[in-house]
Short mmCIF file of C-alpha atoms and ligand atoms in Angstrom, two decimals:
data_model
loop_
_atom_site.label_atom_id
_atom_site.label_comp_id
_atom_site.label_asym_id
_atom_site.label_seq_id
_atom_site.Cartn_x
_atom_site.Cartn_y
_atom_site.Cartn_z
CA UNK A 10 -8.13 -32.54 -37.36
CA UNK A 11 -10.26 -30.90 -40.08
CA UNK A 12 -8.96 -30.63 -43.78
CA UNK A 13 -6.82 -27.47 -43.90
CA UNK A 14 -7.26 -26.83 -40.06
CA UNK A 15 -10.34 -24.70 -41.83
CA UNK A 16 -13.51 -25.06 -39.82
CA UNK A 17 -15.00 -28.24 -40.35
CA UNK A 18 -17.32 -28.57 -43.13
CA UNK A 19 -20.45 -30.98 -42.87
CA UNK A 20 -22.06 -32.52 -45.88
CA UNK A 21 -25.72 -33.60 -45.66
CA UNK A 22 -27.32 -35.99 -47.53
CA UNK A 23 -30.94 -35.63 -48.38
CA UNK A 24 -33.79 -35.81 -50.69
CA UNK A 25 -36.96 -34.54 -50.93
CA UNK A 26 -39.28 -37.79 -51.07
CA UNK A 27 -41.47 -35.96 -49.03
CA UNK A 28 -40.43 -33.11 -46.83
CA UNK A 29 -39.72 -34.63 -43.76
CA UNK A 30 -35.65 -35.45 -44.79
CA UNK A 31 -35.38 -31.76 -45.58
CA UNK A 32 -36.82 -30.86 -42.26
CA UNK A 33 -34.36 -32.99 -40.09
CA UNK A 34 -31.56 -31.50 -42.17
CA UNK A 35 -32.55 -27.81 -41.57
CA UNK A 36 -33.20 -28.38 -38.15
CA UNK A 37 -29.80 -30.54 -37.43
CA UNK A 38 -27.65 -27.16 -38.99
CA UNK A 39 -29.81 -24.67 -37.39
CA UNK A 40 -29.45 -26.38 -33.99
CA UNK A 41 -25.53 -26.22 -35.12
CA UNK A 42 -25.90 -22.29 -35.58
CA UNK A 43 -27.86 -21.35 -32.40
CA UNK A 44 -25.29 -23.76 -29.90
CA UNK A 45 -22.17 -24.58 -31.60
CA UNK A 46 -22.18 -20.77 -33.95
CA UNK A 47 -18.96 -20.25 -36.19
CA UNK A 48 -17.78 -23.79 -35.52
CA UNK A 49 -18.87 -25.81 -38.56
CA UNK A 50 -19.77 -24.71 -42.61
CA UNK A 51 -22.46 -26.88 -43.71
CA UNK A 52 -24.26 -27.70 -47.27
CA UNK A 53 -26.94 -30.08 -48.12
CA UNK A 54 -27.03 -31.88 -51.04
CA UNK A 55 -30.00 -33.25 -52.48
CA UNK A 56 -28.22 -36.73 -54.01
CA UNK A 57 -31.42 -37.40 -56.09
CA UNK A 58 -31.87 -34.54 -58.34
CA UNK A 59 -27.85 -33.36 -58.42
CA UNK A 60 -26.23 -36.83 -58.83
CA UNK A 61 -28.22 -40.21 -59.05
CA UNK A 62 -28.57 -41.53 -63.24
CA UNK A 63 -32.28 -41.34 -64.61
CA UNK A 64 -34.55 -42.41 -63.68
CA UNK A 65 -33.43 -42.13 -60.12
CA UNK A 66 -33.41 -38.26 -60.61
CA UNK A 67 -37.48 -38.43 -60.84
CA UNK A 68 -37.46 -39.61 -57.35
CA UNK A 69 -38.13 -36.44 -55.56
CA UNK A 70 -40.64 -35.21 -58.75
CA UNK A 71 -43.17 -38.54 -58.13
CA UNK A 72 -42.66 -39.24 -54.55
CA UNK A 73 -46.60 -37.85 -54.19
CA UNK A 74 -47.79 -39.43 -57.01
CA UNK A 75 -46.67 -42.57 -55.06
CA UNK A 76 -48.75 -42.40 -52.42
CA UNK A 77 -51.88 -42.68 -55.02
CA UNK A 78 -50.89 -46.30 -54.98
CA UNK A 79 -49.73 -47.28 -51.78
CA UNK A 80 -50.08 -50.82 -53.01
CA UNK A 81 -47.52 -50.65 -55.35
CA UNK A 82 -45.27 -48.33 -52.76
CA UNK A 83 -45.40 -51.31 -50.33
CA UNK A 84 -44.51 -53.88 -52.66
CA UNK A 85 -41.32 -52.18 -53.01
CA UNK A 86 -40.51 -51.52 -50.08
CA UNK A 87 -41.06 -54.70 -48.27
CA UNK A 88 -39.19 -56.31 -51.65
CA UNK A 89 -35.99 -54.24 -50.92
CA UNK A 90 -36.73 -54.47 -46.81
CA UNK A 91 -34.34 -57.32 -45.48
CA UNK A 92 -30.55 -57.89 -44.70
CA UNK A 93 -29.73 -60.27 -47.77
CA UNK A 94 -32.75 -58.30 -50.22
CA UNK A 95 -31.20 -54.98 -49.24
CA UNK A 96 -27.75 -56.01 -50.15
CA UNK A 97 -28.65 -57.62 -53.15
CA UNK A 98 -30.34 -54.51 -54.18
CA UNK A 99 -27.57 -52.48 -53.34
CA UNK A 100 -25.27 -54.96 -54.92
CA UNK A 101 -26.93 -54.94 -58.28
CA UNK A 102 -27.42 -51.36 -58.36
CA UNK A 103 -23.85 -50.36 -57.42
CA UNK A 104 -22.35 -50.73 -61.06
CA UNK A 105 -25.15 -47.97 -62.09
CA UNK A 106 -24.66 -45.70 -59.48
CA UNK A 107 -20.70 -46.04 -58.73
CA UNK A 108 -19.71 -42.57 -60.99
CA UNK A 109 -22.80 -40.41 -59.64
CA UNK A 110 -21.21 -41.12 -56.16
CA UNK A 111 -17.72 -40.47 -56.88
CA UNK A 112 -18.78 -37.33 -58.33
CA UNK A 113 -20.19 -36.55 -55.41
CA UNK A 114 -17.50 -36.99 -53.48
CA UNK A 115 -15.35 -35.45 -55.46
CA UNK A 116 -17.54 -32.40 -55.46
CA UNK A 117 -18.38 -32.26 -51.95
CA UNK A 118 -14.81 -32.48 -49.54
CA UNK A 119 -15.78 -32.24 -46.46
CA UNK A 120 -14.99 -33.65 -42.69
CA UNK A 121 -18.09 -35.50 -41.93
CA UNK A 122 -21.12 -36.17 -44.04
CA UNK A 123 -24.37 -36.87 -42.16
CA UNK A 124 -27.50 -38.47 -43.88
CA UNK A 125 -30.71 -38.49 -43.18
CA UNK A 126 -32.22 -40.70 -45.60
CA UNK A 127 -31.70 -44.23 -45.90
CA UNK A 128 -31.35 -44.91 -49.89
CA UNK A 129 -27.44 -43.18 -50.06
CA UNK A 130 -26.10 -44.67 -46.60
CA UNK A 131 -25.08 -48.15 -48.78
CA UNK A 132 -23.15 -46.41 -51.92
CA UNK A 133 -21.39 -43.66 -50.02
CA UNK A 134 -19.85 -45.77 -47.52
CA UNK A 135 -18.66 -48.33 -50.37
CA UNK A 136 -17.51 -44.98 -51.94
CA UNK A 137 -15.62 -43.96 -48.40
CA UNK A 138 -14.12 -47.18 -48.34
CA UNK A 139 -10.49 -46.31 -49.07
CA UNK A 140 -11.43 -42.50 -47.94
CA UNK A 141 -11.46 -41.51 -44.15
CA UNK A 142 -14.68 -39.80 -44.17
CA UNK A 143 -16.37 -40.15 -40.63
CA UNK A 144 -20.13 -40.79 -41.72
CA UNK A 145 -22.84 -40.17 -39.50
CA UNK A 146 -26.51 -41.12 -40.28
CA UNK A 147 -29.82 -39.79 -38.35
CA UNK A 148 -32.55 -41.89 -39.13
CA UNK A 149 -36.28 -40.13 -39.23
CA UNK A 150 -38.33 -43.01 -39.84
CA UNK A 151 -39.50 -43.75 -36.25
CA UNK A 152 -40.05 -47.72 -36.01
CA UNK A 153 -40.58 -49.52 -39.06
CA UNK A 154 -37.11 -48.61 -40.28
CA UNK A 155 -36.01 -49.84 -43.90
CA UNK A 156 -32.86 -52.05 -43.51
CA UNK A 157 -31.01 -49.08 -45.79
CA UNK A 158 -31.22 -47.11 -42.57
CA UNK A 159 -28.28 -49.20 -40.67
CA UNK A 160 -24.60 -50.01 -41.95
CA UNK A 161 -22.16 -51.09 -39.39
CA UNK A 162 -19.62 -49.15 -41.17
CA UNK A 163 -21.20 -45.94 -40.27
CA UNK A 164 -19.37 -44.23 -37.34
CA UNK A 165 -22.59 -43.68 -35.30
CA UNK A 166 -26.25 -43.58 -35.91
CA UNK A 167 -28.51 -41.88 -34.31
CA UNK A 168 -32.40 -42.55 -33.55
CA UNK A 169 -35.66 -41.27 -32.90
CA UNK A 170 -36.92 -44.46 -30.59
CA UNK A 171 -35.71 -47.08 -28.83
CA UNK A 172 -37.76 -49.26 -31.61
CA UNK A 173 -35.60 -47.91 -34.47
CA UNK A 174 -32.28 -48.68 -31.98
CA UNK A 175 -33.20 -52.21 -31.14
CA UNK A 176 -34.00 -52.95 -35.00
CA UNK A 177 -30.50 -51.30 -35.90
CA UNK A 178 -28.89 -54.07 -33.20
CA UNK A 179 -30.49 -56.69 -35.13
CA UNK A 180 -28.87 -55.50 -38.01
CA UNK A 181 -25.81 -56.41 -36.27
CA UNK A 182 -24.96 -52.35 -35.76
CA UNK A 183 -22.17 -52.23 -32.17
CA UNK A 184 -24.08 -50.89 -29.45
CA UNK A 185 -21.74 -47.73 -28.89
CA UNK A 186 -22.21 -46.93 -32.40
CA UNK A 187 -26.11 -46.64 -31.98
CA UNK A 188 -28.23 -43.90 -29.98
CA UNK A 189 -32.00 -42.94 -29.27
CA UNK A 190 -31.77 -38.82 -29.59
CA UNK A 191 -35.47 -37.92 -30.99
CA UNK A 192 -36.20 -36.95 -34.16
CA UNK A 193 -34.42 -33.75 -35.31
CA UNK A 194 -37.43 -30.92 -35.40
CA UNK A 195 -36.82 -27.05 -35.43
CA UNK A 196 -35.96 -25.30 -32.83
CA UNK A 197 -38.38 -23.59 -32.18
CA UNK A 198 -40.29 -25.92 -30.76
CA UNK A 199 -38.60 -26.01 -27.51
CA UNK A 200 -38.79 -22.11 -27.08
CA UNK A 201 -42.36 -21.45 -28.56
CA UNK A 202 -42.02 -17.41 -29.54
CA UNK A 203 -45.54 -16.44 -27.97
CA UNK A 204 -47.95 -18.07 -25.36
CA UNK A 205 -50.84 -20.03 -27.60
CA UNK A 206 -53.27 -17.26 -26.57
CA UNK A 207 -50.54 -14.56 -28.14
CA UNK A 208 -50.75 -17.08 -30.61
CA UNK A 209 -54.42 -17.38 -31.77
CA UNK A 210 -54.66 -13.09 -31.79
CA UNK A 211 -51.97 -13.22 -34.09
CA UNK A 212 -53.69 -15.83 -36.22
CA UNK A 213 -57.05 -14.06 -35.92
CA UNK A 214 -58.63 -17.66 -34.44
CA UNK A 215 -61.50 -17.47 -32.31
CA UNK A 216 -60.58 -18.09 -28.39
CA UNK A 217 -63.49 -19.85 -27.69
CA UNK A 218 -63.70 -23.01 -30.39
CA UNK A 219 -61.10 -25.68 -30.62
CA UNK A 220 -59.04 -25.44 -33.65
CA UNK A 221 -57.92 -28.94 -35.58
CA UNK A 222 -54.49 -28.17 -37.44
CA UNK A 223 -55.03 -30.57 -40.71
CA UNK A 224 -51.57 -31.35 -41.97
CA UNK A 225 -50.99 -33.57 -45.23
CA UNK A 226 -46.99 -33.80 -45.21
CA UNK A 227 -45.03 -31.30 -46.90
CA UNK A 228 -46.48 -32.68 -50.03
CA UNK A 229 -50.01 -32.89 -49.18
CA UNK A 230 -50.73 -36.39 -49.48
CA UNK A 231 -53.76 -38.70 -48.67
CA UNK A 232 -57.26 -38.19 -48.52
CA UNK A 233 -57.14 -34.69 -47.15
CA UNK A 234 -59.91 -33.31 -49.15
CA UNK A 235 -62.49 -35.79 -48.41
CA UNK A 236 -61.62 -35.26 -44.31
CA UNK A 237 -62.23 -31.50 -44.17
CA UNK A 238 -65.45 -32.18 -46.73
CA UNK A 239 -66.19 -35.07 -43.81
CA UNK A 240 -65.72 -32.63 -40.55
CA UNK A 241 -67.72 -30.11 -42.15
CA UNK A 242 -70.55 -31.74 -43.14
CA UNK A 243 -70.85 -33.31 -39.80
CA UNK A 244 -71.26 -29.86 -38.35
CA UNK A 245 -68.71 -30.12 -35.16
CA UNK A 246 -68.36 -26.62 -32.92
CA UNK A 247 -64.75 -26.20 -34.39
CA UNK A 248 -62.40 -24.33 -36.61
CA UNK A 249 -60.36 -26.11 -39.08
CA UNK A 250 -57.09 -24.87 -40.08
CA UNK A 251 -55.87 -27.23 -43.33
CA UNK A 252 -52.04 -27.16 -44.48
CA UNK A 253 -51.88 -28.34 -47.96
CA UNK A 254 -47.99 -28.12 -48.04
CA UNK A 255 -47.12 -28.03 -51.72
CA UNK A 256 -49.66 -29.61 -53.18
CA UNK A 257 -51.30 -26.73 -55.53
CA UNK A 258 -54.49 -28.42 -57.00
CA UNK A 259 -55.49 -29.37 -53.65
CA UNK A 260 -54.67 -25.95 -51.64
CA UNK A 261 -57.03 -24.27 -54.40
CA UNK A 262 -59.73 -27.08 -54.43
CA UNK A 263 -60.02 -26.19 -50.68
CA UNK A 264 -60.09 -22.70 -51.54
CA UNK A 265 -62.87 -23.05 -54.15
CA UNK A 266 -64.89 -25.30 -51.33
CA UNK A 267 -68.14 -24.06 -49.82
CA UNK A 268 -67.42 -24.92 -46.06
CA UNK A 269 -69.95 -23.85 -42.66
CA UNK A 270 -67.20 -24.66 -40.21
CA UNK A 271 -64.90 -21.66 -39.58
CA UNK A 272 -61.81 -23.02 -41.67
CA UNK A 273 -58.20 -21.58 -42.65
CA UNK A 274 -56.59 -23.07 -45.43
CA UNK A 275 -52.71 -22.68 -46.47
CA UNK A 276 -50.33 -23.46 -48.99
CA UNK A 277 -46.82 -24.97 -47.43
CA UNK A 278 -46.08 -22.79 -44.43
CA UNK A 279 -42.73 -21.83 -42.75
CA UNK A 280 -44.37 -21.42 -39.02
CA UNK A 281 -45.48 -24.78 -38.34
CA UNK A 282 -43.77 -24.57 -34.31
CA UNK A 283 -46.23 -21.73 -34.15
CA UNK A 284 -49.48 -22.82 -35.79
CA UNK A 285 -48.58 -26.39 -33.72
CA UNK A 286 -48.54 -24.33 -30.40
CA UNK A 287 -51.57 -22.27 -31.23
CA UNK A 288 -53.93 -25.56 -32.19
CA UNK A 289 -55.39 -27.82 -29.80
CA UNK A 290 -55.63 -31.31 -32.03
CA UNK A 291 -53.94 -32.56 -35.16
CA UNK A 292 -55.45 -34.58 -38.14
CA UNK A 293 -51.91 -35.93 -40.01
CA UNK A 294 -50.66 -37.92 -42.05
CA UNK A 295 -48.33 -40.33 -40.09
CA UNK A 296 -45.19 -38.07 -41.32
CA UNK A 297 -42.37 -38.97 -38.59
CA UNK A 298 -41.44 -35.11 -38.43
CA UNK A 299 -44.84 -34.28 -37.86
CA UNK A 300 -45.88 -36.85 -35.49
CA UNK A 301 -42.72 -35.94 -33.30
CA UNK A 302 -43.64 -32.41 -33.53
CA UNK A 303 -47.04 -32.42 -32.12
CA UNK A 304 -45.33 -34.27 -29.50
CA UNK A 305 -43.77 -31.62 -28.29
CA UNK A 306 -46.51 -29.15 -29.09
CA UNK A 307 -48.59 -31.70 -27.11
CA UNK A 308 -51.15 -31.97 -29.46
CA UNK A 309 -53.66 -35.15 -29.34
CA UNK A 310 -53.20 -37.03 -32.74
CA UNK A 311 -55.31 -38.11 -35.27
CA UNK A 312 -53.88 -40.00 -37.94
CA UNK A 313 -55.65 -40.09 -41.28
CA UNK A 314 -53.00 -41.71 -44.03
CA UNK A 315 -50.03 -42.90 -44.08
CA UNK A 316 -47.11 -43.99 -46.76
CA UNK A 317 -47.42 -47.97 -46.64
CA UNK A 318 -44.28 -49.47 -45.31
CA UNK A 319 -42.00 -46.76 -43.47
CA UNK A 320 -44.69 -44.83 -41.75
CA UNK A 321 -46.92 -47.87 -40.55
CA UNK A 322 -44.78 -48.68 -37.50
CA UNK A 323 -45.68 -44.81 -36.48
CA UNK A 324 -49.18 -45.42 -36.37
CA UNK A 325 -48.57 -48.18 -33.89
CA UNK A 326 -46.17 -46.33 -32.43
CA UNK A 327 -48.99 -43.28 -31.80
CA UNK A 328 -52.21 -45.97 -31.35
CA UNK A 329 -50.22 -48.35 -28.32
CA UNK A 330 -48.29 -45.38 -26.76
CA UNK A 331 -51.99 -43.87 -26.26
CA UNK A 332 -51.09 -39.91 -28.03
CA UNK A 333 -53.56 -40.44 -30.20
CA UNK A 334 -55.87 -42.66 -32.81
CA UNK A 335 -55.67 -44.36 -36.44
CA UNK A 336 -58.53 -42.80 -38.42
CA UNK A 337 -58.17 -43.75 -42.07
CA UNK A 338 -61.88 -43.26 -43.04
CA UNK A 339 -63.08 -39.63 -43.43
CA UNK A 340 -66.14 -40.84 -41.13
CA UNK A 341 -63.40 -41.92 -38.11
CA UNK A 342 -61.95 -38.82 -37.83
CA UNK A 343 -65.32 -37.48 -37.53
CA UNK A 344 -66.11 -39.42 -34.73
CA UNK A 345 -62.85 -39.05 -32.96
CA UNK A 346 -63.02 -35.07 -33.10
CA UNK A 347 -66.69 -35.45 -31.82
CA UNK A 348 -65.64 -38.09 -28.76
CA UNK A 349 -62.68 -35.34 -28.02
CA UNK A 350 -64.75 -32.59 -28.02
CA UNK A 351 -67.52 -33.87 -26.03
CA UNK A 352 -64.98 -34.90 -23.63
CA UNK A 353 -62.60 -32.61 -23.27
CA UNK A 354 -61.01 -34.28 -20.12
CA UNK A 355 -60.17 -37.46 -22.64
CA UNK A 356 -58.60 -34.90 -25.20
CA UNK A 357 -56.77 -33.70 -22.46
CA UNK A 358 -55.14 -36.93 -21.43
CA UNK A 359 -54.35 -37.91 -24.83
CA UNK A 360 -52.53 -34.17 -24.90
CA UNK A 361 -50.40 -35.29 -21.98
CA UNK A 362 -49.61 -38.74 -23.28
CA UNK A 363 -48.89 -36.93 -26.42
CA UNK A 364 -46.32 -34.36 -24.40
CA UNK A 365 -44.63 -37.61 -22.06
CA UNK A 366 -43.44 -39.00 -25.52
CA UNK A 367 -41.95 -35.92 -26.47
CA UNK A 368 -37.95 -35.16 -27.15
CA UNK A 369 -37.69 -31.24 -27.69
CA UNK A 370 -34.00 -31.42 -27.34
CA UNK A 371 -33.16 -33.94 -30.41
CA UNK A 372 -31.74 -31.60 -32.85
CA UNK A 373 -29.22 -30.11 -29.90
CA UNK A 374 -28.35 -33.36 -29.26
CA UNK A 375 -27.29 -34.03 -32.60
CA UNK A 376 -25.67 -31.22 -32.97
CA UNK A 377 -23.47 -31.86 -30.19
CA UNK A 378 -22.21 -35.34 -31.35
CA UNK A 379 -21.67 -33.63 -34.54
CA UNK A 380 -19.18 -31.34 -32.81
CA UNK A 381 -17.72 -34.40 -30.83
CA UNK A 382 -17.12 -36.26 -34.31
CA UNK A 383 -15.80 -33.07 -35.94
CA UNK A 384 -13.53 -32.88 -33.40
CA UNK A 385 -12.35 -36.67 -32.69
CA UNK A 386 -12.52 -38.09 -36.35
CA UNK A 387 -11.69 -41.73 -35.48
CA UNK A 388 -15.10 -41.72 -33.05
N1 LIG B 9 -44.03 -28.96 -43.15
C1 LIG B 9 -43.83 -27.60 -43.20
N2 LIG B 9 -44.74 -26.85 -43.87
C2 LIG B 9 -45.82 -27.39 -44.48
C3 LIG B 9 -46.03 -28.79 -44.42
C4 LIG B 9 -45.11 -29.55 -43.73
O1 LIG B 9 -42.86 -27.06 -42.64
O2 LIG B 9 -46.59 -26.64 -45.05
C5 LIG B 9 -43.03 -29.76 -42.43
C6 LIG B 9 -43.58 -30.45 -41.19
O3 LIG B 9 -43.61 -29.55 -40.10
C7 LIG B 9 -42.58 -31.59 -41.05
C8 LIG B 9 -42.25 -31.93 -42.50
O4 LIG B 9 -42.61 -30.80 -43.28
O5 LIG B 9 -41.41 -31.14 -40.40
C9 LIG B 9 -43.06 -33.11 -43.01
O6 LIG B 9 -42.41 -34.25 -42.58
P1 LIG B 9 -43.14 -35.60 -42.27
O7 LIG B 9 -42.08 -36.55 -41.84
O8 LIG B 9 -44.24 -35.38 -41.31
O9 LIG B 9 -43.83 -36.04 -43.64
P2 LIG B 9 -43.31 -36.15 -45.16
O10 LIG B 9 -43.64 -34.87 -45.81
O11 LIG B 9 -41.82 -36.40 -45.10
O12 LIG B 9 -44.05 -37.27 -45.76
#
C-alpha cells in the first residue's frame, strides 16, 4: 500500500553525465502520464549535483571534458568494471558517501525509487537496507554494461538487450528479477506527429536531397567539427543538419563555418522524434538513447565517436546487427555517406535492419511494471 494511501510517489535517480540518463527519466514519467495519468507523483533527483561530497558534485560539470581523453575515461572504467573491483570500490567509498545518501533519503520519501544510472544503485540499496523501499533500476547502457548496473538486491531490473540481461545473470541477478524492455525513449517516437514529408515543409528541407541528421550527444562530444568540415569538402549531393546539443563553442564554430553543402546547424533541441523522422541517415555518437532512437525512426547509422568503455559494446552492437557502420575517421564517414548514396537500395536495407532492431514501446513497458510494483510492493 502506498505511504499515507496518497498516490504513490516515484523517486528517480539520475545524473547528467551526458544527457542520455535524463532522457530515459523524462521519457519513463511521461510514458507514466500519457497511460497510467493521475496514478503516480514523480520527481527526479539529480544525486550528483544535490547530494554526493566534492568532488563528486563536478561529475555532471566535466563529464564532456572527459571524453577529450578517452584514454584516461577507460582506464577508469575498466579499473572499477568487475564483481570484486566494483565492490571494493563501493566498499571504500561508502564511509564518504554514507550521510549524502541518508540525506537523500530522508529528503526524498517515496514508494519506489527507480534509477537509471549505475553509480547510485550500490549506496542506496545499502542505505534501504533496514528501509522497505522497493528499488527498481532501468539500465541505458545497451551491452557493455558497468558491473554498477546490477545488484541482486534490487527488486527488478530492467534492460535494453538481451546482451545487457545475460551479463546481469552473470552477475548472479534471479532470472524473474531481470527483463529485456528497450531502452526508455520519448514517446513520441511511436506516434510520429506528421508524415516525414509534413515533416521536411515544416523544416524548410529540400524534398529532393538526402538529409544526414549529425548528432553529438546531448553534450556535443567527439570530433563533430572535423566530420561536417570532412562531408563538405568532399562535395556529396546532401544536406547536413548538425545538433550540437549543449556544447556552445562548437554550435557557434559551426555557425561561423563557410560550408557549400546545404547545412542546418542547432543548439540542443527539444524535437529530436521529429527531426529523427524527417532525416534519412544519422552520423552519432554511439549515445545508447540515440542509437535506440534512430531505431525506431529507422534511420541507417553511422557512428563517428564513442565514450570508451560503456558505449563500445553499442558499436558492436550496431556494426554485427548490420543497422549501420563504425566510422571514427572524418574520411570514413565520408565514404560511407558516398557508398549510401550511390546506392540507395544498400541505404535502404541498412534502414530496415535499423527498424527490425527497434523497441518503440520500451518506455510503456516500464511504465507499466512501475504501476505493478507501486501496487504490489513486495514484487
Ligand atoms: N538529445 C536531445 N537534444 C539534443 C541532443 C540530444 O534531446 O540537442 C537527446 C537525444 O535524443 C538522446 C539523448 O539526448 O535521447 C542523448 O543520449 P545518448 O545516450 O545518445 O548520449 P549521451 O548524451 O548520454 O552521451
Amino acid at each position: 500500500m502506498p505511504r499515507n494511501n496518497k498516490v504513490p510517489h516515484i523517486v528517480f535517480l539520475f545524473s547528467d553525465t551526458g544527457g542520455g540518463h535524463r532522457s530515459a527519466a523524462q521519457a519513463i514519467i511521461e510514458a507514466l502520464e500519457i497511460y497510467y495519468p493521475n496514478q503516480v507523483t514523480t520527481k527526479m533527483v539529480d544525486f550528483f549535483v544535490e547530494y554526493a561530497p566534492p568532488p563528486f558534485d563536478l561529475a555532471p560539470a566535466t563529464y564532456a571534458q572527459m571524453g577529450q581523453v578517452p584514454e584516461l575515461w577507460k582506464l577508469g572504467y575498466k579499473l572499477s568494471d568487475g564483481k570484486r573491483r566494483s565492490k571494493f570500490i563501493q566498499e571504500v567509498l561508502w564511509p564518504y558517501i554514507r550521510k549524502s545518501t541518508a540525506n537523500l533519503l530522508k529528503e526524498h520519501p517515496c514508494d519506489l525509487f527507480l534509477s537509471v544510472h549505475p553509480i547510485v544503485n550500490t549506496p542506496i540499496l545499502h542505505a534501504l537496507e533496514e528501509i522497505p523501499i522497493p528499488y527498481m533500476i532501468v539500465i541505458t547502457d545497451m551491452v557493455t554494461t558497468h558491473a554498477f548496473w546490477y545488484s541482486k538486491r534490487a527488486n527488478l531490473t530492467l534492460t535494453p538487450t538481451e546482451e545487457a540481461r545475460e551479463r546481469g545473470l552473470e552477475f548472479g541477478l534471479n532470472p524473474d528479477k531481470i527483463k529485456v524492455v528497450g531502452q526508455p525513449i520519448a514517446d513520441q517516437f511511436r506516434r510520429p506527429s506528421a508524415s516525414k514529408n509534413e515533416l521536411r515543409k515544416k523544416f524548410g528541407w529540400p524534398e529532393d536531397l538526402p538529409v544526414v541528421l549529425m548528432v553529438s550527444g546531448g553534450e556535443g562530444m567527439g570530433p563533430i567539427e572535423e566530420t561536417v568540415r570532412a562531408v563538405d569538402g568532399a562535395g556529396l549531393d546532401l544536406m547536413m543538419v548538425v545538433i550540437a546539443g549543449r556544447n556552445q563553442s562548437l554550435k557557434q564554430n559551426l555557425e561561423d563555418a563557410v560550408l557549400q553543402t546545404p547545412n542546418e546547424v542547432l543548439g540542443f533541441v527539444e524535437n529530436m522524434p521529429d527531426l529523427m523522422n524527417a532525416a534519412d541517415i544519422i552520423v552519432t555518437k554511439a549515445g545508447p538513447g540515440t542509437i535506440s532512437e534512430a531505431f525506431v525512426a529507422g534511420l541507417p547509422i553511422i557512428l563517428y565517436s564513442r565514450m570508451p568503455g560503456q558505449e563500445d559494446g553499442n558499436i558492436d552492437y550496431v556494426v554485427d546487427k548490420g543497422s549501420g557502420v563504425w566510422a571514427p575517421r572524418p574520411m570514413d564517414v565520408v565514404e560511407t555517406l558516398r557508398l549510401w548514396l550511390e546506392d540507395p537500395s544498400e541505404r535502404q536495407r541498412v534502414a530496415a535492419v535499423s527498424k527490425s532492431l527497434s523497441r518503440p514501446d520500451a518506455s510503456m513497458d516500464i511504465a507499466g511494471e512501475i504501476i505493478k510494483i507501486v501496487n504490489n510492493p513486495q514484487i
